[in-house]
Coordinates of C-alpha atoms in Angstrom, one line a residue:
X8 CA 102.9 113.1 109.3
X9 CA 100.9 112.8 106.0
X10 CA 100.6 109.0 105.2
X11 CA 99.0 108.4 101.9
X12 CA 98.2 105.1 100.0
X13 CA 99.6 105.6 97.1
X14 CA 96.8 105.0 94.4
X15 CA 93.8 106.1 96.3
X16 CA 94.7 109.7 97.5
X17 CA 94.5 112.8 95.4
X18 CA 97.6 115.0 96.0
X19 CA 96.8 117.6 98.6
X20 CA 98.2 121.3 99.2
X21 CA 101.6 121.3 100.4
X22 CA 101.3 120.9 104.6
X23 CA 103.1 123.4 106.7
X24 CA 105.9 121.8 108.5
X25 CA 107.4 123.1 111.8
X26 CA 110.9 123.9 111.4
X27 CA 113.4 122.0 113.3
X28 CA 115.6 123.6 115.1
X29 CA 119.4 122.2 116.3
X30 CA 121.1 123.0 119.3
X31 CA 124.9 121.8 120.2
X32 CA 125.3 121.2 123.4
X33 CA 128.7 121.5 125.4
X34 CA 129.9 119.4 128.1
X35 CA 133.6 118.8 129.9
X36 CA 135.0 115.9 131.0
X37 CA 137.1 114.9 133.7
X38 CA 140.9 114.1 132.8
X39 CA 141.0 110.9 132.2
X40 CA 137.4 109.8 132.0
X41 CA 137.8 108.8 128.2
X42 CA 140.9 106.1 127.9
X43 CA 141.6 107.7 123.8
X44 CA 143.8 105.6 122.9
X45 CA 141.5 102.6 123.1
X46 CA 139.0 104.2 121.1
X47 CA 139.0 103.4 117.4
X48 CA 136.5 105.0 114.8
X49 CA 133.1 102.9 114.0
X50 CA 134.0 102.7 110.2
X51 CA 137.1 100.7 110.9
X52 CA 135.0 97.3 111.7
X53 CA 133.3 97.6 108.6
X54 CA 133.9 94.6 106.4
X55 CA 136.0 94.7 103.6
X56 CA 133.6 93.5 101.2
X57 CA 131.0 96.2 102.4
X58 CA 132.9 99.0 101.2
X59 CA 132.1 98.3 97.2
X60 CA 129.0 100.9 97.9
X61 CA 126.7 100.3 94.7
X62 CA 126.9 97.4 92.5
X63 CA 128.1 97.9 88.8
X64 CA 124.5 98.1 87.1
X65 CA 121.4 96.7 88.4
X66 CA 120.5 95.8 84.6
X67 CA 121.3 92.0 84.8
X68 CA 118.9 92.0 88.2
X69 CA 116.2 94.1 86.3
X70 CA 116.1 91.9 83.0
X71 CA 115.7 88.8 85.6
X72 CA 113.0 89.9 87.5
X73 CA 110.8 92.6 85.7
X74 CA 108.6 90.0 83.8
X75 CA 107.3 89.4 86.4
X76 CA 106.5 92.8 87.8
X77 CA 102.5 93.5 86.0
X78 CA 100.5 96.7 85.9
X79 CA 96.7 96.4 86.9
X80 CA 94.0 98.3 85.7
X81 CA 90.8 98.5 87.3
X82 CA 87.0 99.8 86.5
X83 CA 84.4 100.2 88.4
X84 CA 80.5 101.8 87.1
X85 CA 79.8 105.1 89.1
X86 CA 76.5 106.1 90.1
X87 CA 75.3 109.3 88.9
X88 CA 75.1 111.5 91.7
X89 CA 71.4 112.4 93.2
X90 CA 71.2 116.5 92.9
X91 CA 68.8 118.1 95.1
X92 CA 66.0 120.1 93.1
X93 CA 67.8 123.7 93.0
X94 CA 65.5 126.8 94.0
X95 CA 64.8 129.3 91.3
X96 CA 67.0 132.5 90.9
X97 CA 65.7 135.4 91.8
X98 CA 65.3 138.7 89.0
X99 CA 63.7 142.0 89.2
X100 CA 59.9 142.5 87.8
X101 CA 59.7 142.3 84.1
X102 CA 63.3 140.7 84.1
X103 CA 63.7 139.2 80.3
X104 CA 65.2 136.2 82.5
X105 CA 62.5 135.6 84.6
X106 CA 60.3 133.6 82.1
X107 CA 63.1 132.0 80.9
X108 CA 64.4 130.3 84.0
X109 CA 61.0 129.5 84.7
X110 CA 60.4 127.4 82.0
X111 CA 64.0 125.7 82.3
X112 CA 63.1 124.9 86.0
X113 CA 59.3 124.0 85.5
X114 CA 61.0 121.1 82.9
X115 CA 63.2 120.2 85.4
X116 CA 60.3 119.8 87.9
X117 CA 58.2 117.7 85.3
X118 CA 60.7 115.1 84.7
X119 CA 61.9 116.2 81.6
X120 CA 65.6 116.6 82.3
X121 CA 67.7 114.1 80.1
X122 CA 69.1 112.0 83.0
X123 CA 72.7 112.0 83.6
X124 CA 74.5 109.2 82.1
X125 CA 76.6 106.5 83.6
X126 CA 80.2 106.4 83.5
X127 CA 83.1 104.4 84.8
X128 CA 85.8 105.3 86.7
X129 CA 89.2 103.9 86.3
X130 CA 92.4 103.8 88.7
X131 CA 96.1 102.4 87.9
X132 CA 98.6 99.9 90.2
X133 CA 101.2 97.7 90.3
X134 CA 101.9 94.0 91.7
X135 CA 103.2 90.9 90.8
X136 CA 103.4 87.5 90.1
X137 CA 104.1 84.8 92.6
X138 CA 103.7 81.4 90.9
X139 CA 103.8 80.2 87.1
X140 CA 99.8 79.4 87.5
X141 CA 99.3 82.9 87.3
X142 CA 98.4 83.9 91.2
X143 CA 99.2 88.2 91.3
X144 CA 100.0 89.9 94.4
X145 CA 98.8 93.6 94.8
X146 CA 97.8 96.3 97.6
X147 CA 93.6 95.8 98.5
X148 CA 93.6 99.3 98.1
X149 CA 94.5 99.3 94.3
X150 CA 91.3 97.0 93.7
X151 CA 89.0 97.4 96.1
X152 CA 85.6 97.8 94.6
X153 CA 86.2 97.4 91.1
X154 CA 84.2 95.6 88.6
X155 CA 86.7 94.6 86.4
X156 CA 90.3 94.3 87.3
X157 CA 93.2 93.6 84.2
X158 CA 96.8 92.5 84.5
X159 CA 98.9 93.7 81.6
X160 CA 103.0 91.8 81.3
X161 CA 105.8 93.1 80.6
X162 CA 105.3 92.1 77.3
X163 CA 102.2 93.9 76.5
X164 CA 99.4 90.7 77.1
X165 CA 96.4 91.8 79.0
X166 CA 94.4 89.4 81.3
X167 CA 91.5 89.6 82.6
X168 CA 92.3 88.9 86.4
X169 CA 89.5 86.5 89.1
X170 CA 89.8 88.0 92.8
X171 CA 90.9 85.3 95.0
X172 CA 90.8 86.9 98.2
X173 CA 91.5 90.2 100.1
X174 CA 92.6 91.6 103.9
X175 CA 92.2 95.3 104.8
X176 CA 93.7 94.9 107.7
X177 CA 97.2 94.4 106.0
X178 CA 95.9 96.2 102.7
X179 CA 97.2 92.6 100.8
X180 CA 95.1 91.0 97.4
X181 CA 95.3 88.0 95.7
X182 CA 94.1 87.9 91.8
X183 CA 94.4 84.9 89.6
X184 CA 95.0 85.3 85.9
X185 CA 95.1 82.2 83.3
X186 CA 96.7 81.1 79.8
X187 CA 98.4 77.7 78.8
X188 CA 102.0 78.3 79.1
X189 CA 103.6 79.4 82.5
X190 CA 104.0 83.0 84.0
X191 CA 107.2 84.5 84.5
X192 CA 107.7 85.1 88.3
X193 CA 109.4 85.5 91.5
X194 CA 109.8 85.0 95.0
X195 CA 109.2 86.4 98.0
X196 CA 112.7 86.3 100.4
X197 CA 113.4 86.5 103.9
X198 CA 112.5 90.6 104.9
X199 CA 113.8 89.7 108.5
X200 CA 117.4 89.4 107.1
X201 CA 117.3 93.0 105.9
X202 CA 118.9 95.2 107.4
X203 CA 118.9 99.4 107.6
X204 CA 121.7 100.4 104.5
X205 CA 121.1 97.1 102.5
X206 CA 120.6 98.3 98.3
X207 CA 117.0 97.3 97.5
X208 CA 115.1 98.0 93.6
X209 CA 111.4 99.5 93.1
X210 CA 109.7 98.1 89.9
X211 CA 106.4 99.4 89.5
X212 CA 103.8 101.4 87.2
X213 CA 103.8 105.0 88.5
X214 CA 101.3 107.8 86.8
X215 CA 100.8 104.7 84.5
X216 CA 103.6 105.4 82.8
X217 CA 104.7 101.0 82.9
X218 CA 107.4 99.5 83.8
X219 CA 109.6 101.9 86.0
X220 CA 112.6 101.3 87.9
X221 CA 113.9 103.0 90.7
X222 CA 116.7 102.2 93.1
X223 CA 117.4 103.1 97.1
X224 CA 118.4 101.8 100.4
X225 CA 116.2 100.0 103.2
X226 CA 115.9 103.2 105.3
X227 CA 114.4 101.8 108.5
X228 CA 112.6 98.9 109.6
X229 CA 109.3 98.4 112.3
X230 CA 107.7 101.6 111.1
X231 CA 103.7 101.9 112.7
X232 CA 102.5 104.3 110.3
X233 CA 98.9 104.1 111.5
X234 CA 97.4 102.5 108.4
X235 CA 96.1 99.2 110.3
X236 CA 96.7 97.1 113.3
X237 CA 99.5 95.3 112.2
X238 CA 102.0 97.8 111.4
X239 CA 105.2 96.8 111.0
X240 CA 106.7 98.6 107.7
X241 CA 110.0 98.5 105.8
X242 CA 110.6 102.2 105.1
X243 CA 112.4 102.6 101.7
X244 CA 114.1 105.5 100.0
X245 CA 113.8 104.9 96.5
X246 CA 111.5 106.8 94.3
X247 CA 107.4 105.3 95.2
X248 CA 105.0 107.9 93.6
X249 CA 101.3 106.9 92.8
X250 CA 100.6 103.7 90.7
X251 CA 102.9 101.9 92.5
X252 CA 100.8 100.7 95.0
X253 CA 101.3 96.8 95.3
X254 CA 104.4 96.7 92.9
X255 CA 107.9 94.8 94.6
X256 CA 110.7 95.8 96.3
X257 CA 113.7 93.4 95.4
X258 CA 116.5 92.8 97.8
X259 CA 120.0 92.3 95.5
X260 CA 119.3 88.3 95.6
X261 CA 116.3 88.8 93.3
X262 CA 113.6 88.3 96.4
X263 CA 110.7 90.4 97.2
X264 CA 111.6 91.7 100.4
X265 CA 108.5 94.2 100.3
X266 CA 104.9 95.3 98.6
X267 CA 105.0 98.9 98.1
X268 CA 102.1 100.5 100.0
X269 CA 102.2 103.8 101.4
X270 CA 104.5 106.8 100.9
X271 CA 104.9 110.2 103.3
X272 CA 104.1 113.1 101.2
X273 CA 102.8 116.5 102.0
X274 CA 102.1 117.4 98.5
X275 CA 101.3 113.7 96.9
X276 CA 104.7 113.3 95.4
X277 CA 107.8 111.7 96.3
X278 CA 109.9 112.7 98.9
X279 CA 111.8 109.7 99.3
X280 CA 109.9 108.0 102.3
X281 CA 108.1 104.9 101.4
X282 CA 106.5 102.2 103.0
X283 CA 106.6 98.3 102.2
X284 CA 105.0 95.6 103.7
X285 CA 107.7 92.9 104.7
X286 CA 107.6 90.1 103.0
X287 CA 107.7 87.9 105.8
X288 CA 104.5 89.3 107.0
X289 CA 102.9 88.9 103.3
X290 CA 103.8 85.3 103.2
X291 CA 101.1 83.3 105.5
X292 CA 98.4 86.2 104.4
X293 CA 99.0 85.0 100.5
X294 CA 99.1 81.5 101.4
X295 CA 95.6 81.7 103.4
X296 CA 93.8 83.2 100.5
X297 CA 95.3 81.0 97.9
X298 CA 94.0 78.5 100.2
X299 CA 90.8 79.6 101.6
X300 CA 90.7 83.1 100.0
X301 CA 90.0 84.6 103.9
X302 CA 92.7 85.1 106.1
X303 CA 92.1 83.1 109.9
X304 CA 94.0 85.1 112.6
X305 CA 94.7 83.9 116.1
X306 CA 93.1 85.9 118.6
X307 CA 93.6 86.1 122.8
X308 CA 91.0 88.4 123.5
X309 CA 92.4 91.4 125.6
X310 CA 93.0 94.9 125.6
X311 CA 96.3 96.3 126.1
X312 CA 98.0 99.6 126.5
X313 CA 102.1 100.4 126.5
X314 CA 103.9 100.2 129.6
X315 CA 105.3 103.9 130.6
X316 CA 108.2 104.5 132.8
X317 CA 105.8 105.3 135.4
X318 CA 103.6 102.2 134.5
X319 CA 106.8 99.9 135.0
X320 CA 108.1 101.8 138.2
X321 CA 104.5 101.4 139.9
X322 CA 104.6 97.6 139.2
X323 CA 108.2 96.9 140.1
X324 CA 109.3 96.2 136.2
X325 CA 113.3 96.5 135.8
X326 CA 112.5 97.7 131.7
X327 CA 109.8 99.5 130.0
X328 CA 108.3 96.2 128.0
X329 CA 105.7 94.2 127.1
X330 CA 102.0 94.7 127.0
X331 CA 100.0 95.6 129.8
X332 CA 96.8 94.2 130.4
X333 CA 94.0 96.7 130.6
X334 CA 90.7 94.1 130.4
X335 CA 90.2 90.5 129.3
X336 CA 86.9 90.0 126.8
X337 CA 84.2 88.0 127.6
X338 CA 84.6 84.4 126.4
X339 CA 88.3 85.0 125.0
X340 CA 91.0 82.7 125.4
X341 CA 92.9 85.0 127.6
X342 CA 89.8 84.2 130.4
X343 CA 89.8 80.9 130.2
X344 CA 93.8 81.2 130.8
X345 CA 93.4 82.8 133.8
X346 CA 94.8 86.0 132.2
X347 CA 93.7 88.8 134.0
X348 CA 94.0 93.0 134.3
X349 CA 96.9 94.4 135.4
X350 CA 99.0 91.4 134.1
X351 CA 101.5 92.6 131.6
X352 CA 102.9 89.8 128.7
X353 CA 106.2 89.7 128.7
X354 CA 106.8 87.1 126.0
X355 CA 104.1 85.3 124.1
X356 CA 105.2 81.2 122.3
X357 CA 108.8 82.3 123.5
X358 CA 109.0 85.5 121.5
X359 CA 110.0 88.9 123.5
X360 CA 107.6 91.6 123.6
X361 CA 109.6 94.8 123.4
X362 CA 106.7 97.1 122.5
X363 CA 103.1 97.1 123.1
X364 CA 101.9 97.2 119.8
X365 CA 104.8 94.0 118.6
X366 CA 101.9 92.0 120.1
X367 CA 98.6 92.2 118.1
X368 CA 101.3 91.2 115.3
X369 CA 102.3 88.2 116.8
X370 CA 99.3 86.9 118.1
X371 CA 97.5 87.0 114.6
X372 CA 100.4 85.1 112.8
X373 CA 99.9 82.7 115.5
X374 CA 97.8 79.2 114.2
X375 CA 94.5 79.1 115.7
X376 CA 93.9 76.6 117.8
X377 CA 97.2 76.5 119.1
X378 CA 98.1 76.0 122.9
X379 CA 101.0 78.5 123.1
X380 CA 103.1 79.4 126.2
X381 CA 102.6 83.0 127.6
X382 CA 105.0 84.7 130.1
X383 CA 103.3 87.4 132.4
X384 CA 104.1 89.8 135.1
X385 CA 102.0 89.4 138.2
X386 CA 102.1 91.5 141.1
X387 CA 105.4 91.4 141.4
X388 CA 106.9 87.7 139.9
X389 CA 107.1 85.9 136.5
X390 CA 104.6 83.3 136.0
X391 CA 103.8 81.2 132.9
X392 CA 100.4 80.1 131.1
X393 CA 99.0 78.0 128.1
X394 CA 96.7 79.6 126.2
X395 CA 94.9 78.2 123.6
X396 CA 94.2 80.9 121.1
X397 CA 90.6 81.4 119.3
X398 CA 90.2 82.9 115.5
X399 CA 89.8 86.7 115.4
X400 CA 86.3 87.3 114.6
X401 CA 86.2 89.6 111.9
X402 CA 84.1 92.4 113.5
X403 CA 86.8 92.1 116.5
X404 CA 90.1 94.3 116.9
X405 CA 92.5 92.4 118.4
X406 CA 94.0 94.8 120.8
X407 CA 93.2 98.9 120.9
X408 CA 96.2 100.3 122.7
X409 CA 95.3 104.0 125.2
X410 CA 98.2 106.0 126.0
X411 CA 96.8 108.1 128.0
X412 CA 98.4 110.7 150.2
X413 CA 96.5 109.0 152.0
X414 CA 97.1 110.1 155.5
X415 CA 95.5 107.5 157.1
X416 CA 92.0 108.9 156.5
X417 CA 89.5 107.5 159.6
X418 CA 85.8 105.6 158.3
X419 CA 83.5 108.0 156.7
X420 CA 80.2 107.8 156.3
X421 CA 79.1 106.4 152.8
X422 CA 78.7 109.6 150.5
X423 CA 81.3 111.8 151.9
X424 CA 84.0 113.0 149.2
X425 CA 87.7 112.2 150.8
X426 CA 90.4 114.1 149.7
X427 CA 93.5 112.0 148.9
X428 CA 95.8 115.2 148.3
X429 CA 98.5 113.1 147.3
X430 CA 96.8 112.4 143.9
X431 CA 95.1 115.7 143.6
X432 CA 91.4 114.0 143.6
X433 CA 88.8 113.8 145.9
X434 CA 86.9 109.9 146.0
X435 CA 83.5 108.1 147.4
X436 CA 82.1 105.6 147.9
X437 CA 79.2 104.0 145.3
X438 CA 75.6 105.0 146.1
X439 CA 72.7 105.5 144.4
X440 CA 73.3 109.2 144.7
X441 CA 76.7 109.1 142.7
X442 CA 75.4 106.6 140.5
X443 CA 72.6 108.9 139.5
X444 CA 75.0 112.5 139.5
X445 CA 77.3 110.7 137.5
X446 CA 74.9 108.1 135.2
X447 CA 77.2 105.0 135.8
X448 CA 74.7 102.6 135.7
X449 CA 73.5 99.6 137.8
X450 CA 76.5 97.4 135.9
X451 CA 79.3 98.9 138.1
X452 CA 79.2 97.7 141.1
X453 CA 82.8 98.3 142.6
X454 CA 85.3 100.6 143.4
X455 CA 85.2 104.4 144.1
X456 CA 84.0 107.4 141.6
X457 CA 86.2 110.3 141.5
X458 CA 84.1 113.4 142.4
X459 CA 86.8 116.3 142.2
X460 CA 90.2 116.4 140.1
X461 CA 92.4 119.3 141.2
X462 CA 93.7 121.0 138.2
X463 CA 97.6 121.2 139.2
X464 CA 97.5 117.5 140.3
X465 CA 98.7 114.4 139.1
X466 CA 94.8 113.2 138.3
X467 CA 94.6 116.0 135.7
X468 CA 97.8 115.3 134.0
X469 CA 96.9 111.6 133.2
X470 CA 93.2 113.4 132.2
X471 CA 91.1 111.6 135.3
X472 CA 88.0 113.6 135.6
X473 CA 84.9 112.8 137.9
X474 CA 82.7 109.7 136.9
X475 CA 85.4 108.2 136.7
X476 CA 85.5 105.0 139.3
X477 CA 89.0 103.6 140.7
X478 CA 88.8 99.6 140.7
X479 CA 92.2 99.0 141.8
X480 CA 95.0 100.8 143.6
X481 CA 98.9 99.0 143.0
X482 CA 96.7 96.0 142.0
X483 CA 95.1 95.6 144.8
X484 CA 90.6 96.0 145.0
X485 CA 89.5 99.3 146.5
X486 CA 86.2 99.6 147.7
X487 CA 86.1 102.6 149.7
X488 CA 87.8 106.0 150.4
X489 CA 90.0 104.7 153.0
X490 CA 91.1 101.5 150.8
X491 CA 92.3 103.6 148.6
X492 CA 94.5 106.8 150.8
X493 CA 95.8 103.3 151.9
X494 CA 97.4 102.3 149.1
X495 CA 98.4 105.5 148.6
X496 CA 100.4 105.7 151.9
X497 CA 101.7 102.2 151.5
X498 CA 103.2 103.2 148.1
X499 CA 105.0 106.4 149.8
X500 CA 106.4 104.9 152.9
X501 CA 108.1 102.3 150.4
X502 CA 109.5 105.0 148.3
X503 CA 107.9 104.8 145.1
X504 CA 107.2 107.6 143.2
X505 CA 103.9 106.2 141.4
X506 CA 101.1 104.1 141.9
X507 CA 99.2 102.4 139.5
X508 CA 95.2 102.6 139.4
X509 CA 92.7 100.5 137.1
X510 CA 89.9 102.9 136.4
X511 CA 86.9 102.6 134.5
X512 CA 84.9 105.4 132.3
X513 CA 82.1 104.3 130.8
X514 CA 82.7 100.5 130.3
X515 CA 86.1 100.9 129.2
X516 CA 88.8 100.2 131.5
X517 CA 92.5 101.4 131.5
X518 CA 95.8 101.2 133.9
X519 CA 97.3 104.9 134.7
X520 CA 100.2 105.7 136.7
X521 CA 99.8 108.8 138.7
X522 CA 102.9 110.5 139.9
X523 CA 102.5 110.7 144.0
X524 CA 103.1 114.6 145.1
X525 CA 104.9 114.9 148.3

């Protein structure tokens, strides 16, 4: 996928796309297995008053909203670039060039080279306005290090615009502009009440061009487009092009359900995928910088990864949910908790994690300071704790997200490699031999190093390699060799088909689920 802000990024060459290819597949069915004259098509449940599929005109929601829809202009002074001296060319003896170049470059040398003058550079957005005092909303991306930033109306006015505050991490700005009588403006609605198919209006200031309308449908919701931790993006098919970055997306009510970000492009133009922030996430991040101009997110202080089939089978999960808990950070809230590795968070302050990466989102629009409830899977049962959640520090990421038998093996003597076939690896114990071969450092002080990954095994496909050390096997400590083909042969006589193993590589821990051969 090519993801590109929509002011910052120069249109590219077009990518090459694989082609996609359909298959129909055929199946019977037993007589009688479908009961067809209780089916009824979908369509038929639709309401009544759903059916009307475009309104009239969208002019009468246009001429009430579009004053308040601005067009920003921003400066900044560019540095003249730094050239390197270059080296003379080289002619033939008695070239008539020769002398000449050599004087040119001797100049040069000596300074006397008029020096390249500075210049600005400008760039175009959109955004709008939120309160009659003159607060704009905009993308970070459409202002970020300018010098001078205007907001041009509807009506043709120009302001020069104050920055009030900025977050990259949800690419949101808040400017302030001023005169005597009140903006124009509008609000921001409810973006959770939208759903997939509702009509939604674009106003914005593509190519510079001003005030341009264009009209769609909400295409999808909860789109992670890799643009920042807190992805969670309306996808819109109305025409977004470049220079609308921060302009609205109006539900039919006359609400902002959206801030146009981001659009899918392989050649820079529209295709008719774009991205808006929901409004529901812009709302506390615009009231924190009118407020503060920073933005204070709640922060538990752990890493987490998504819970796999395999990951849910190995700890006795009914569902694929929640966030699992790879490690806790030093002095987090999660710690003093009691939170630990291996737990996974199954709600957080009675909201349902479906997906891994819904949490980062929640925690940050979480107060700080606030004791919230937190329901977790551990080894096997539900359990509840309070957490009281810290403020994110800004040089922290919340939560970085890593997708990535036994046969009853007698005592060895410390050193020996033990094969535990089941896994396709070979394990021992922690020396000082193994910490030297495989530079792990006097900090690790537990669990077993993988010295050999069979290539066919289950350790290669979830990319173990040696140097690695095993800390846990099903969530139990493993120490030595025979700990851990003891897990391994618990986890087959109970019929599993996984078993899940905490392992460290340098510093970094992460939970994998390694298929058990038979």
């Amino acid at each position: 996928m090519i993801v590109r802000k929509l002011l910052s990024l120069p249109p590219r060459p077009a990518a090459s796309l694989p082609a996609l290819a359909m298959m129909l597949l055929g199946c019977s069915l037993a007589p009688g297995s479908l009961q067809a004259q209780d089916a009824a098509p979908l369509g038929d449940s639709v309401p009544a008053d759903s059916r009307s599929f475009a309104p009239p005109s969208f002019a009468p929601l246009v001429e009430r909203v579009a004053p308040a829809v601005v067009n920003i202009s921003t400066s900044r002074q560019v540095q003249p670039n730094d050239q390197q001296a270059m080296p003379m060319p080289q002619f033939p003896p008695g070239s008539p060039f020769e002398e000449f170049f050599r004087d040119f470059f001797d100049q040069n040398r000596r300074g006397q080279r008029p020096p390249e003058q500075q210049r600005r550079a400008f760039s175009l957005g959109s955004g709008f306005l939120v309160d009659p005092t003159g607060y704009v909303v905009t993308n970070n991306h459409v202002i970020a290090d300018s010098d001078e930033i205007k907001v041009i109306l509807n009506d043709d006015s120009e302001y020069v615009a104050k920055m009030i505050g900025t977050d990259s991490k949800t690419d949101l700005a808040l400017l302030k502009i001023e005169r005597d009588e009140p903006f124009p403006y509008v609000e921001l609605g409810d973006s959770d009440g939208i759903r997939v198919g509702d009509w939604m209006m674009a106003i914005g200031n593509p190519f510079g061009l001003g005030s341009t309308v264009t009209t769609g449908i909400v295409s999808a919701r909860n789109r992670d487009i890799n643009a920042g931790p807190y992805d969670d993006f309306l996808q819109v098919d109305a025409a977004i092009n470049r220079g609308n970055s921060g302009g609205p997306s109006f539900g039919m009510d006359g609400k902002v359900i959206g801030i146009n970000t981001a659009i899918f492009s392989p050649s820079g133009g529209n295709v008719g995928i774009g991205f808006a922030i929901p409004a529901n996430i812009a709302k506390p991040i615009i009231e924190s910088l009118k407020e503060t101009g920073r933005v204070a997110r709640g922060w538990l202080g752990v890493r987490i990864q998504a819970v796999t089939q395999e990951i849910a089978e190995g700890l006795g999960l009914e569902e694929e949910a929640g966030a699992l808990v790879a490690s806790t950070q030093e002095g987090g809230p999660a710690i003093a908790a009691g939170i630990q590795p291996g737990d996974v968070i199954l709600e957080f302050d009675h909201k349902k994690i479906d997906r891994m990466r819904s949490l980062p989102r929640i925690v940050a629009e979480t107060a700080v300071n606030k004791e919230v409830e937190v329901l977790i899977w551990r080894k096997g049962e539900k359990q509840t704790v309070k957490v009281t959640l810290g403020e994110l520090p800004d040089d922290e990421t919340l939560a970085a997200a890593e997708e990535s038998s036994g046969n009853g093996q007698p005592d060895t003597p410390p050193g020996a490699a033990v094969a535990i076939d089941p896994l396709g690896l070979k394990v021992q114990e922690l020396t000082a031999e193994s910490r030297s071969q495989f530079q792990l450092g006097d900090s690790v002080t537990k669990g077993v190093v993988i010295t050999e990954v069979a290539p066919d095994g289950s350790a290669a496909e979830e990319s173990l390699q040696p140097g690695d050390v095993v800390l846990e096997a099903g969530q139990d400590p493993v120490n030595t060799p025979k700990e851990l083909a003891e897990k391994v042969e618990e986890a087959r006589s109970s019929g599993k088909r996984n078993i899940l193993l905490m392992v460290e590589r340098q510093g970094d821990l992460r939970f994998v689920a390694l298929r058990l051969a038979s």
